[in-house]
PDB file of C-alpha atoms in Angstrom:
ATOM      1  CA  MET A   1      65.463-130.241 126.764  1.00 47.00           C
ATOM      2  CA  GLU A   2      62.477-128.217 127.879  1.00 52.00           C
ATOM      3  CA  THR A   3      62.363-124.503 127.464  1.00 50.00           C
ATOM      4  CA  GLU A   4      60.657-122.598 130.198  1.00 51.00           C
ATOM      5  CA  GLU A   5      58.411-119.771 129.262  1.00 51.00           C
ATOM      6  CA  ILE A   6      59.486-116.624 131.030  1.00 50.00           C
ATOM      7  CA  ASN A   7      56.623-114.506 132.252  1.00 50.00           C
ATOM      8  CA  GLU A   8      57.433-110.906 131.404  1.00 54.00           C
ATOM      9  CA  ASN A   9      54.714-109.637 133.729  1.00 54.00           C
ATOM     10  CA  PRO A  10      54.975-111.594 136.974  1.00 54.00           C
ATOM     11  CA  PRO A  11      51.881-111.493 139.172  1.00 58.00           C
ATOM     12  CA  PRO A  12      51.892-108.670 141.679  1.00 63.00           C
ATOM     13  CA  ALA A  13      53.128-109.490 145.131  1.00 64.00           C
ATOM     14  CA  PHE A  14      50.560-109.955 147.861  1.00 63.00           C
ATOM     15  CA  SER A  15      51.904-106.875 149.637  1.00 72.00           C
ATOM     16  CA  ASN A  16      50.978-104.723 146.632  1.00 82.00           C
ATOM     17  CA  TYR A  17      47.289-105.277 147.421  1.00 86.00           C
ATOM     18  CA  LEU A  18      47.552-104.248 151.057  1.00 90.00           C
ATOM     19  CA  PRO A  19      47.470-100.432 150.702  1.00 91.00           C
ATOM     20  CA  SER A  20      44.278-100.522 148.624  1.00 93.00           C
ATOM     21  CA  VAL A  21      42.714-103.137 150.909  1.00 94.00           C
ATOM     22  CA  ALA A  22      43.651-101.235 154.088  1.00 95.00           C
ATOM     23  CA  ILE A  23      42.565 -97.795 152.876  1.00 96.00           C
ATOM     24  CA  VAL A  24      39.242 -98.850 151.385  1.00 96.00           C
ATOM     25  CA  GLY A  25      38.527-101.361 154.163  1.00 96.00           C
ATOM     26  CA  ALA A  26      39.141 -98.737 156.853  1.00 96.00           C
ATOM     27  CA  ILE A  27      36.950 -96.173 155.077  1.00 96.00           C
ATOM     28  CA  PHE A  28      34.090 -98.634 154.663  1.00 96.00           C
ATOM     29  CA  GLY A  29      34.603 -99.828 158.263  1.00 96.00           C
ATOM     30  CA  VAL A  30      34.135 -96.257 159.488  1.00 96.00           C
ATOM     31  CA  VAL A  31      31.057 -95.842 157.275  1.00 96.00           C
ATOM     32  CA  SER A  32      29.609 -99.120 158.578  1.00 94.00           C
ATOM     33  CA  PHE A  33      30.238 -98.126 162.192  1.00 94.00           C
ATOM     34  CA  VAL A  34      28.834 -94.605 161.803  1.00 95.00           C
ATOM     35  CA  LEU A  35      25.697 -95.816 160.017  1.00 93.00           C
ATOM     36  CA  SER A  36      25.078 -98.527 162.620  1.00 91.00           C
ATOM     37  CA  LEU A  37      25.540 -96.011 165.401  1.00 92.00           C
ATOM     38  CA  PHE A  38      23.270 -93.491 163.666  1.00 93.00           C
ATOM     39  CA  PHE A  39      20.458 -96.022 163.247  1.00 91.00           C
ATOM     40  CA  GLY A  40      20.984 -97.291 166.801  1.00 89.00           C
ATOM     41  CA  TYR A  41      20.579 -93.827 168.298  1.00 92.00           C
ATOM     42  CA  GLN A  42      17.619 -93.183 166.009  1.00 90.00           C
ATOM     43  CA  GLN A  43      15.970 -96.233 167.604  1.00 87.00           C
ATOM     44  CA  ILE A  44      16.959 -95.188 171.126  1.00 88.00           C
ATOM     45  CA  ASN A  45      15.625 -91.643 170.725  1.00 90.00           C
ATOM     46  CA  ALA A  46      12.434 -92.550 168.833  1.00 83.00           C
ATOM     47  CA  GLU A  47       9.058 -93.031 170.420  1.00 85.00           C
ATOM     48  CA  PRO A  48       7.860 -96.650 170.190  1.00 83.00           C
ATOM     49  CA  THR A  49       5.620 -96.841 167.131  1.00 80.00           C
ATOM     50  CA  GLY A  50       4.908-100.539 167.012  1.00 76.00           C
ATOM     51  CA  SER A  51       6.137-100.661 163.435  1.00 77.00           C
ATOM     52  CA  ILE A  52       8.069-103.704 162.294  1.00 76.00           C
ATOM     53  CA  PHE A  53      10.249-101.415 160.142  1.00 77.00           C
ATOM     54  CA  SER A  54      12.184 -99.668 162.882  1.00 76.00           C
ATOM     55  CA  PRO A  55      15.576 -97.989 162.356  1.00 76.00           C
ATOM     56  CA  VAL A  56      17.417-100.986 163.821  1.00 74.00           C
ATOM     57  CA  MET A  57      15.635-103.383 161.471  1.00 75.00           C
ATOM     58  CA  LEU A  58      16.542-101.297 158.439  1.00 81.00           C
ATOM     59  CA  SER A  59      20.114-100.590 159.501  1.00 84.00           C
ATOM     60  CA  GLY A  60      21.376-104.111 158.856  1.00 83.00           C
ATOM     61  CA  VAL A  61      20.139-104.060 155.275  1.00 87.00           C
ATOM     62  CA  VAL A  62      21.442-100.547 154.555  1.00 89.00           C
ATOM     63  CA  VAL A  63      24.867-101.183 156.099  1.00 90.00           C
ATOM     64  CA  CYS A  64      25.204-104.514 154.285  1.00 89.00           C
ATOM     65  CA  LEU A  65      24.308-102.987 150.925  1.00 91.00           C
ATOM     66  CA  ILE A  66      26.776-100.139 151.333  1.00 93.00           C
ATOM     67  CA  THR A  67      29.690-102.183 152.671  1.00 93.00           C
ATOM     68  CA  CYS A  68      29.408-104.864 150.002  1.00 92.00           C
ATOM     69  CA  PHE A  69      30.729-102.354 147.448  1.00 95.00           C
ATOM     70  CA  GLY A  70      34.078-102.129 149.263  1.00 95.00           C
ATOM     71  CA  GLY A  71      35.563-104.876 147.084  1.00 94.00           C
ATOM     72  CA  ALA A  72      34.803-103.026 143.860  1.00 95.00           C
ATOM     73  CA  VAL A  73      36.141 -99.756 145.263  1.00 96.00           C
ATOM     74  CA  ALA A  74      39.349-101.476 146.448  1.00 95.00           C
ATOM     75  CA  VAL A  75      39.865-102.957 142.971  1.00 95.00           C
ATOM     76  CA  TRP A  76      39.257 -99.531 141.451  1.00 95.00           C
ATOM     77  CA  HIS A  77      41.812 -98.010 143.850  1.00 94.00           C
ATOM     78  CA  TYR A  78      44.343-100.739 143.069  1.00 93.00           C
ATOM     79  CA  THR A  79      43.942-100.310 139.297  1.00 93.00           C
ATOM     80  CA  LYS A  80      44.437 -96.544 139.619  1.00 92.00           C
ATOM     81  CA  GLU A  81      47.368 -96.600 142.034  1.00 90.00           C
ATOM     82  CA  VAL A  82      49.323 -99.805 141.366  1.00 88.00           C
ATOM     83  CA  SER A  83      48.525-101.672 138.175  1.00 85.00           C
ATOM     84  CA  SER A  84      45.667-101.699 135.728  1.00 82.00           C
ATOM     85  CA  SER A  85      46.314-105.373 134.907  1.00 85.00           C
ATOM     86  CA  LEU A  86      44.431-107.671 137.207  1.00 89.00           C
ATOM     87  CA  THR A  87      43.032-111.183 136.926  1.00 89.00           C
ATOM     88  CA  LEU A  88      39.611-112.172 138.187  1.00 91.00           C
ATOM     89  CA  GLY A  89      41.221-114.227 140.961  1.00 91.00           C
ATOM     90  CA  GLN A  90      43.325-111.290 142.108  1.00 91.00           C
ATOM     91  CA  GLY A  91      40.250-109.061 142.120  1.00 93.00           C
ATOM     92  CA  SER A  92      38.333-111.574 144.199  1.00 94.00           C
ATOM     93  CA  LEU A  93      41.242-111.784 146.665  1.00 94.00           C
ATOM     94  CA  ILE A  94      41.323-108.002 146.980  1.00 95.00           C
ATOM     95  CA  GLY A  95      37.562-108.016 147.538  1.00 95.00           C
ATOM     96  CA  PHE A  96      37.636-110.715 150.222  1.00 96.00           C
ATOM     97  CA  MET A  97      40.516-109.079 152.082  1.00 96.00           C
ATOM     98  CA  THR A  98      38.696-105.729 151.942  1.00 96.00           C
ATOM     99  CA  GLY A  99      35.619-107.351 153.490  1.00 95.00           C
ATOM    100  CA  ALA A 100      37.768-108.757 156.302  1.00 96.00           C
ATOM    101  CA  VAL A 101      39.295-105.327 156.977  1.00 96.00           C
ATOM    102  CA  ILE A 102      35.822-103.745 157.022  1.00 96.00           C
ATOM    103  CA  VAL A 103      34.685-106.209 159.687  1.00 95.00           C
ATOM    104  CA  LEU A 104      37.838-105.824 161.781  1.00 95.00           C
ATOM    105  CA  ALA A 105      37.689-102.021 161.618  1.00 96.00           C
ATOM    106  CA  THR A 106      34.010-102.030 162.592  1.00 94.00           C
ATOM    107  CA  VAL A 107      34.694-104.349 165.538  1.00 93.00           C
ATOM    108  CA  VAL A 108      37.507-102.101 166.782  1.00 95.00           C
ATOM    109  CA  PHE A 109      35.324 -98.985 166.510  1.00 95.00           C
ATOM    110  CA  ASN A 110      32.445-100.766 168.292  1.00 91.00           C
ATOM    111  CA  GLU A 111      34.745-101.713 171.156  1.00 92.00           C
ATOM    112  CA  ILE A 112      36.025 -98.148 171.440  1.00 94.00           C
ATOM    113  CA  TRP A 113      32.432 -96.887 171.446  1.00 94.00           C
ATOM    114  CA  MET A 114      31.566 -99.243 174.299  1.00 91.00           C
ATOM    115  CA  LEU A 115      34.183 -97.380 176.350  1.00 94.00           C
ATOM    116  CA  ILE A 116      32.588 -94.038 175.438  1.00 95.00           C
ATOM    117  CA  ASP A 117      28.955 -95.120 175.971  1.00 93.00           C
ATOM    118  CA  PRO A 118      28.931 -98.361 177.975  1.00 92.00           C
ATOM    119  CA  ASP A 119      25.101 -98.304 178.273  1.00 92.00           C
ATOM    120  CA  TYR A 120      24.540 -98.176 174.508  1.00 90.00           C
ATOM    121  CA  THR A 121      23.598-101.853 174.169  1.00 85.00           C
ATOM    122  CA  GLU A 122      21.163-101.757 177.090  1.00 88.00           C
ATOM    123  CA  LYS A 123      19.534 -98.558 175.797  1.00 90.00           C
ATOM    124  CA  LEU A 124      19.182-100.151 172.356  1.00 86.00           C
ATOM    125  CA  ILE A 125      17.602-103.274 173.861  1.00 84.00           C
ATOM    126  CA  GLU A 126      15.158-101.192 175.929  1.00 88.00           C
ATOM    127  CA  ALA A 127      14.125 -99.138 172.889  1.00 86.00           C
ATOM    128  CA  THR A 128      13.671-102.264 170.770  1.00 82.00           C
ATOM    129  CA  VAL A 129      11.602-103.981 173.470  1.00 83.00           C
ATOM    130  CA  ALA A 130       9.431-100.870 173.869  1.00 86.00           C
ATOM    131  CA  ASN A 131       8.793-100.860 170.116  1.00 82.00           C
ATOM    132  CA  VAL A 132       7.790-104.532 170.143  1.00 81.00           C
ATOM    133  CA  GLU A 133       5.507-103.962 173.151  1.00 83.00           C
ATOM    134  CA  ALA A 134       3.689-101.274 171.132  1.00 82.00           C
ATOM    135  CA  MET A 135       2.906-103.750 168.331  1.00 80.00           C
ATOM    136  CA  ASP A 136      -0.611-105.077 167.958  1.00 79.00           C
ATOM    137  CA  LEU A 137       0.267-108.748 168.425  1.00 81.00           C
ATOM    138  CA  PRO A 138      -0.727-111.501 170.855  1.00 84.00           C
ATOM    139  CA  GLN A 139       1.393-111.455 174.014  1.00 85.00           C
ATOM    140  CA  ASN A 140       2.992-114.841 173.223  1.00 87.00           C
ATOM    141  CA  ALA A 141       4.217-113.537 169.843  1.00 83.00           C
ATOM    142  CA  LYS A 142       5.541-110.369 171.483  1.00 81.00           C
ATOM    143  CA  ASP A 143       7.407-112.386 174.120  1.00 85.00           C
ATOM    144  CA  ASP A 144       8.978-114.604 171.464  1.00 86.00           C
ATOM    145  CA  MET A 145      10.021-111.581 169.387  1.00 83.00           C
ATOM    146  CA  ILE A 146      11.465-109.820 172.413  1.00 81.00           C
ATOM    147  CA  ASP A 147      13.465-112.880 173.470  1.00 85.00           C
ATOM    148  CA  SER A 148      14.922-113.393 169.992  1.00 84.00           C
ATOM    149  CA  MET A 149      15.690-109.677 169.518  1.00 78.00           C
ATOM    150  CA  VAL A 150      17.390-109.320 172.905  1.00 78.00           C
ATOM    151  CA  GLN A 151      19.434-112.451 172.249  1.00 79.00           C
ATOM    152  CA  GLY A 152      20.313-111.159 168.766  1.00 74.00           C
ATOM    153  CA  VAL A 153      21.427-107.736 170.003  1.00 71.00           C
ATOM    154  CA  ARG A 154      23.491-109.200 172.828  1.00 70.00           C
ATOM    155  CA  SER A 155      25.148-111.805 170.612  1.00 69.00           C
ATOM    156  CA  SER A 156      25.906-109.188 167.955  1.00 68.00           C
ATOM    157  CA  GLN A 157      27.953-107.352 170.571  1.00 67.00           C
ATOM    158  CA  SER A 158      30.267-110.344 171.045  1.00 76.00           C
ATOM    159  CA  VAL A 159      33.630-109.624 169.418  1.00 80.00           C
ATOM    160  CA  LEU A 160      34.242-113.230 168.427  1.00 81.00           C
ATOM    161  CA  GLN A 161      30.798-113.613 166.907  1.00 81.00           C
ATOM    162  CA  GLN A 162      31.196-110.364 164.972  1.00 82.00           C
ATOM    163  CA  ILE A 163      34.491-111.607 163.562  1.00 87.00           C
ATOM    164  CA  PHE A 164      33.550-115.241 162.890  1.00 88.00           C
ATOM    165  CA  TRP A 165      30.236-114.377 161.218  1.00 87.00           C
ATOM    166  CA  GLY A 166      31.234-111.023 159.776  1.00 88.00           C
ATOM    167  CA  ILE A 167      34.393-111.958 157.908  1.00 91.00           C
ATOM    168  CA  PRO A 168      32.920-114.838 155.884  1.00 93.00           C
ATOM    169  CA  VAL A 169      29.684-113.015 155.042  1.00 92.00           C
ATOM    170  CA  THR A 170      31.158-109.593 154.324  1.00 93.00           C
ATOM    171  CA  GLY A 171      34.221-111.177 152.747  1.00 93.00           C
ATOM    172  CA  LEU A 172      32.152-113.239 150.312  1.00 95.00           C
ATOM    173  CA  LEU A 173      29.963-110.277 149.343  1.00 95.00           C
ATOM    174  CA  ASN A 174      33.079-108.196 148.722  1.00 95.00           C
ATOM    175  CA  LEU A 175      34.711-111.097 146.871  1.00 95.00           C
ATOM    176  CA  ILE A 176      31.817-110.908 144.398  1.00 95.00           C
ATOM    177  CA  THR A 177      32.021-107.118 144.074  1.00 96.00           C
ATOM    178  CA  GLY A 178      35.805-107.413 143.726  1.00 94.00           C
ATOM    179  CA  MET A 179      35.255-109.682 140.732  1.00 94.00           C
ATOM    180  CA  ILE A 180      32.714-107.213 139.322  1.00 94.00           C
ATOM    181  CA  GLY A 181      35.214-104.399 139.913  1.00 93.00           C
ATOM    182  CA  THR A 182      37.858-106.382 138.042  1.00 93.00           C
ATOM    183  CA  LYS A 183      35.538-106.693 135.058  1.00 92.00           C
ATOM    184  CA  LEU A 184      34.735-102.974 135.194  1.00 92.00           C
ATOM    185  CA  PHE A 185      38.067-101.334 136.025  1.00 90.00           C
ATOM    186  CA  ALA A 186      40.963-103.648 135.165  1.00 86.00           C
ATOM    187  CA  ASN A 187      42.655-104.428 131.898  1.00 81.00           C
ATOM    188  CA  LYS A 188      41.929-108.030 131.174  1.00 63.00           C
ATOM    189  CA  GLU A 189      44.850-110.305 131.917  1.00 56.00           C
ATOM    190  CA  GLU A 190      44.830-113.961 131.006  1.00 55.00           C
ATOM    191  CA  GLU A 191      44.428-116.381 133.897  1.00 54.00           C
ATOM    192  CA  SER A 192      47.381-118.732 134.126  1.00 54.00           C
ATOM    193  CA  PHE A 193      47.181-121.823 136.281  1.00 48.00           C
TER     194      PHE A 193
END
């Protein structure tokens, strides 16, 4: 007769992660939206300089770097509010889910902003094109850059594209920081498979 080992500390239920994921994801979603909007209006209101390092070019990098720490912050929040015991797999799940919430929150805020300022995308495209036109490049190179930038800005405004590209990319970055957060903030619990 086999004896079953009784686990005194069952793994936390999936629903236990949700408050930390929702709170941190929403906060980072707001931060992502506000920073993107700030850099967008910086580009719209700036004189064309012809510099390749315009506010819009830098915004993607800055927003990505800031939002990728959401997974670690969500793990920190979970370890402070729910349980300090967390496996690496649980931390990575918290991180990935936080990344998904960040993307969804940002998409919702972007859609709301399009109701407030429906010309935002067109103004951003015009400012970006004016900046490229001011660059000291051959006309063929300028035309190619303008075409790719306009297509990029327009496609980034598509809700489905934001979700289908954003969740895997942001989710994976936050999965990694969730694992880092687990190593930093959680009591080490043995993985059991």
